[in-house]
Amino acid sequence: AARPRKACCSAARPPSSITREGEGLGLTLAWGLTGVKAQGSSFEHEQTYLNLVATREIAASWTAHANLGWVRSESADANSTTWNLAIEKSLREGLDVVGEVYGDDRSKPWVGTGLRWSASDRLSLNASVAVQNDTPRLRLWTVGFKYAF
């Protein structure tokens, strides 16, 4: 049987800096909405999410991140607690590599890595791969961009 094709989009509010003292801990609150479009139907609201993000430079060109959040899935009629621990290394100006572990309270965690290239102050490109150690073993490949306006 043919799988129904879906399109997805998201609208996220740029993170709001809550507090940051010099080189200390930075806290940010980020939120957003996502939508899906099944073939032959209109876009529908799918998810609402809210994340508290803590960031701290731990050494020259190394940054650690920790996230704790909430997501509401309309299609699953469920709320989940989400989390993330990541470490980021600046390879050179505008090029970063990230390693992370993330998940939610409903499934096994994911382990991933990715690259981000800042083409300009407003445009960045990224790619990542992640694996979930479950049966069956799931893999997630992403390619994306961010344009700030």
mmCIF file of C-alpha atoms in Angstrom:
data_model
loop_
_atom_site.group_PDB
_atom_site.id
_atom_site.type_symbol
_atom_site.label_atom_id
_atom_site.label_comp_id
_atom_site.label_asym_id
_atom_site.label_seq_id
_atom_site.Cartn_x
_atom_site.Cartn_y
_atom_site.Cartn_z
ATOM 1 C CA ALA A 1 0.000 0.000 0.000
ATOM 2 C CA ALA A 2 1.193 3.507 -0.758
ATOM 3 C CA ARG A 3 2.191 5.582 2.242
ATOM 4 C CA PRO A 4 0.317 8.881 2.524
ATOM 5 C CA ARG A 5 2.645 11.772 1.900
ATOM 6 C CA LYS A 6 2.800 14.503 4.509
ATOM 7 C CA ALA A 7 4.286 17.947 4.473
ATOM 8 C CA CYS A 8 5.405 19.639 7.655
ATOM 9 C CA CYS A 9 6.150 23.121 8.715
ATOM 10 C CA SER A 10 6.909 24.919 11.951
ATOM 11 C CA ALA A 11 6.753 28.402 13.326
ATOM 12 C CA ALA A 12 8.940 29.104 16.297
ATOM 13 C CA ARG A 13 9.442 32.214 18.301
ATOM 14 C CA PRO A 14 13.097 33.139 18.455
ATOM 15 C CA PRO A 15 14.498 32.216 21.860
ATOM 16 C CA SER A 16 14.105 34.906 24.493
ATOM 17 C CA SER A 17 17.130 35.428 26.699
ATOM 18 C CA ILE A 18 16.045 35.308 30.318
ATOM 19 C CA THR A 19 19.354 36.049 31.988
ATOM 20 C CA ARG A 20 23.088 35.951 31.358
ATOM 21 C CA GLU A 21 25.832 37.321 33.533
ATOM 22 C CA GLY A 22 29.066 37.892 31.562
ATOM 23 C CA GLU A 23 30.567 34.502 30.706
ATOM 24 C CA GLY A 24 28.220 32.692 33.113
ATOM 25 C CA LEU A 25 25.163 30.568 32.589
ATOM 26 C CA GLY A 26 22.691 31.671 29.932
ATOM 27 C CA LEU A 27 18.999 30.785 30.182
ATOM 28 C CA THR A 28 16.606 30.970 27.259
ATOM 29 C CA LEU A 29 12.928 30.227 26.807
ATOM 30 C CA ALA A 30 11.920 28.966 23.339
ATOM 31 C CA TRP A 31 8.454 28.028 22.098
ATOM 32 C CA GLY A 32 6.821 27.101 18.832
ATOM 33 C CA LEU A 33 4.064 25.443 16.834
ATOM 34 C CA THR A 34 4.251 22.794 14.119
ATOM 35 C CA GLY A 35 1.765 21.713 11.507
ATOM 36 C CA VAL A 36 1.303 18.796 9.131
ATOM 37 C CA LYS A 37 -0.483 18.424 5.837
ATOM 38 C CA ALA A 38 -1.644 15.002 4.709
ATOM 39 C CA GLN A 39 -2.124 14.536 0.968
ATOM 40 C CA GLY A 40 -5.508 15.918 -0.070
ATOM 41 C CA SER A 41 -6.116 17.896 3.120
ATOM 42 C CA SER A 42 -5.224 21.282 4.564
ATOM 43 C CA PHE A 43 -2.509 22.086 7.109
ATOM 44 C CA GLU A 44 -3.436 21.203 10.663
ATOM 45 C CA HIS A 45 -1.884 22.163 13.976
ATOM 46 C CA GLU A 46 0.166 19.179 15.243
ATOM 47 C CA GLN A 47 2.454 20.268 18.080
ATOM 48 C CA THR A 48 2.955 23.036 20.585
ATOM 49 C CA TYR A 49 6.236 23.096 22.499
ATOM 50 C CA LEU A 50 8.022 25.048 25.207
ATOM 51 C CA ASN A 51 11.708 24.605 26.170
ATOM 52 C CA LEU A 52 13.930 26.056 28.866
ATOM 53 C CA VAL A 53 17.514 26.038 27.559
ATOM 54 C CA ALA A 54 20.621 26.463 29.733
ATOM 55 C CA THR A 55 23.931 27.207 27.992
ATOM 56 C CA ARG A 56 27.427 27.685 29.343
ATOM 57 C CA GLU A 57 30.870 27.979 27.767
ATOM 58 C CA ILE A 58 32.957 25.280 29.475
ATOM 59 C CA ALA A 59 36.306 25.932 27.746
ATOM 60 C CA ALA A 60 37.625 27.928 24.801
ATOM 61 C CA SER A 61 35.452 26.974 21.762
ATOM 62 C CA TRP A 62 33.425 24.414 23.814
ATOM 63 C CA THR A 63 29.812 25.014 24.903
ATOM 64 C CA ALA A 64 27.457 22.780 26.908
ATOM 65 C CA HIS A 65 23.651 22.897 26.640
ATOM 66 C CA ALA A 66 20.849 21.368 28.720
ATOM 67 C CA ASN A 67 17.160 21.611 27.771
ATOM 68 C CA LEU A 68 14.009 20.715 29.646
ATOM 69 C CA GLY A 69 10.675 21.101 27.927
ATOM 70 C CA TRP A 70 7.087 20.166 27.234
ATOM 71 C CA VAL A 71 5.434 19.169 23.969
ATOM 72 C CA ARG A 72 1.768 18.625 23.154
ATOM 73 C CA SER A 73 0.947 16.320 20.196
ATOM 74 C CA GLU A 74 -2.562 16.856 18.852
ATOM 75 C CA SER A 75 -2.578 13.657 16.743
ATOM 76 C CA ALA A 76 -1.494 11.500 19.709
ATOM 77 C CA ASP A 77 -3.644 13.512 22.151
ATOM 78 C CA ALA A 78 -0.655 13.414 24.521
ATOM 79 C CA ASN A 79 1.706 15.638 26.497
ATOM 80 C CA SER A 80 5.383 14.726 26.928
ATOM 81 C CA THR A 81 8.324 15.992 28.919
ATOM 82 C CA THR A 82 11.367 16.496 26.688
ATOM 83 C CA TRP A 83 15.065 16.833 27.536
ATOM 84 C CA ASN A 84 18.435 17.282 25.853
ATOM 85 C CA LEU A 85 22.116 17.306 26.840
ATOM 86 C CA ALA A 86 24.557 18.546 24.205
ATOM 87 C CA ILE A 87 28.140 19.629 23.749
ATOM 88 C CA GLU A 88 29.212 21.926 20.933
ATOM 89 C CA LYS A 89 32.687 22.556 19.529
ATOM 90 C CA SER A 90 33.498 25.520 17.332
ATOM 91 C CA LEU A 91 35.822 24.184 14.634
ATOM 92 C CA ARG A 92 36.406 27.602 13.109
ATOM 93 C CA GLU A 93 34.491 30.846 12.694
ATOM 94 C CA GLY A 94 30.960 29.887 11.618
ATOM 95 C CA LEU A 95 31.432 26.079 11.680
ATOM 96 C CA ASP A 96 30.308 24.013 14.663
ATOM 97 C CA VAL A 97 29.994 20.305 15.431
ATOM 98 C CA VAL A 98 27.489 19.063 18.029
ATOM 99 C CA GLY A 99 27.042 15.801 19.916
ATOM 100 C CA GLU A 100 23.859 15.222 21.889
ATOM 101 C CA VAL A 101 21.615 12.843 23.783
ATOM 102 C CA TYR A 102 17.898 13.663 23.836
ATOM 103 C CA GLY A 103 14.500 12.186 24.376
ATOM 104 C CA ASP A 104 11.190 12.316 26.163
ATOM 105 C CA ASP A 105 9.317 10.490 28.891
ATOM 106 C CA ARG A 106 7.628 8.120 26.406
ATOM 107 C CA SER A 107 10.509 6.464 24.550
ATOM 108 C CA LYS A 108 14.178 5.482 24.653
ATOM 109 C CA PRO A 109 16.727 8.288 24.172
ATOM 110 C CA TRP A 110 18.387 9.264 20.911
ATOM 111 C CA VAL A 111 22.127 9.833 20.381
ATOM 112 C CA GLY A 112 23.082 12.212 17.603
ATOM 113 C CA THR A 113 25.715 14.377 15.999
ATOM 114 C CA GLY A 114 25.553 17.221 13.532
ATOM 115 C CA LEU A 115 27.243 20.133 11.782
ATOM 116 C CA ARG A 116 26.117 23.760 11.561
ATOM 117 C CA TRP A 117 27.551 26.321 9.173
ATOM 118 C CA SER A 118 26.695 29.992 9.607
ATOM 119 C CA ALA A 119 26.736 31.353 6.082
ATOM 120 C CA SER A 120 25.960 34.864 7.400
ATOM 121 C CA ASP A 121 24.543 36.583 10.476
ATOM 122 C CA ARG A 122 21.055 35.684 9.234
ATOM 123 C CA LEU A 123 21.466 32.312 7.497
ATOM 124 C CA SER A 124 22.755 28.996 8.829
ATOM 125 C CA LEU A 125 22.706 25.513 7.292
ATOM 126 C CA ASN A 126 22.750 22.272 9.274
ATOM 127 C CA ALA A 127 22.787 18.499 8.914
ATOM 128 C CA SER A 128 22.519 15.775 11.536
ATOM 129 C CA VAL A 129 22.136 12.058 12.131
ATOM 130 C CA ALA A 130 20.713 10.360 15.219
ATOM 131 C CA VAL A 131 20.053 6.772 16.333
ATOM 132 C CA GLN A 132 17.522 5.480 18.821
ATOM 133 C CA ASN A 133 18.600 2.246 20.501
ATOM 134 C CA ASP A 134 15.248 0.495 20.283
ATOM 135 C CA THR A 135 13.734 -2.425 18.385
ATOM 136 C CA PRO A 136 13.599 -1.739 15.540
ATOM 137 C CA ARG A 137 16.629 0.556 15.573
ATOM 138 C CA LEU A 138 15.518 3.926 14.256
ATOM 139 C CA ARG A 139 17.737 6.427 12.439
ATOM 140 C CA LEU A 140 16.959 10.064 11.774
ATOM 141 C CA TRP A 141 18.775 12.116 9.124
ATOM 142 C CA THR A 142 18.083 15.845 8.871
ATOM 143 C CA VAL A 143 19.130 18.702 6.627
ATOM 144 C CA GLY A 144 17.906 22.175 7.428
ATOM 145 C CA PHE A 145 18.384 25.893 7.408
ATOM 146 C CA LYS A 146 17.564 28.819 9.648
ATOM 147 C CA TYR A 147 16.900 32.299 8.344
ATOM 148 C CA ALA A 148 16.589 35.083 10.916
ATOM 149 C CA PHE A 149 14.500 38.099 9.943
#
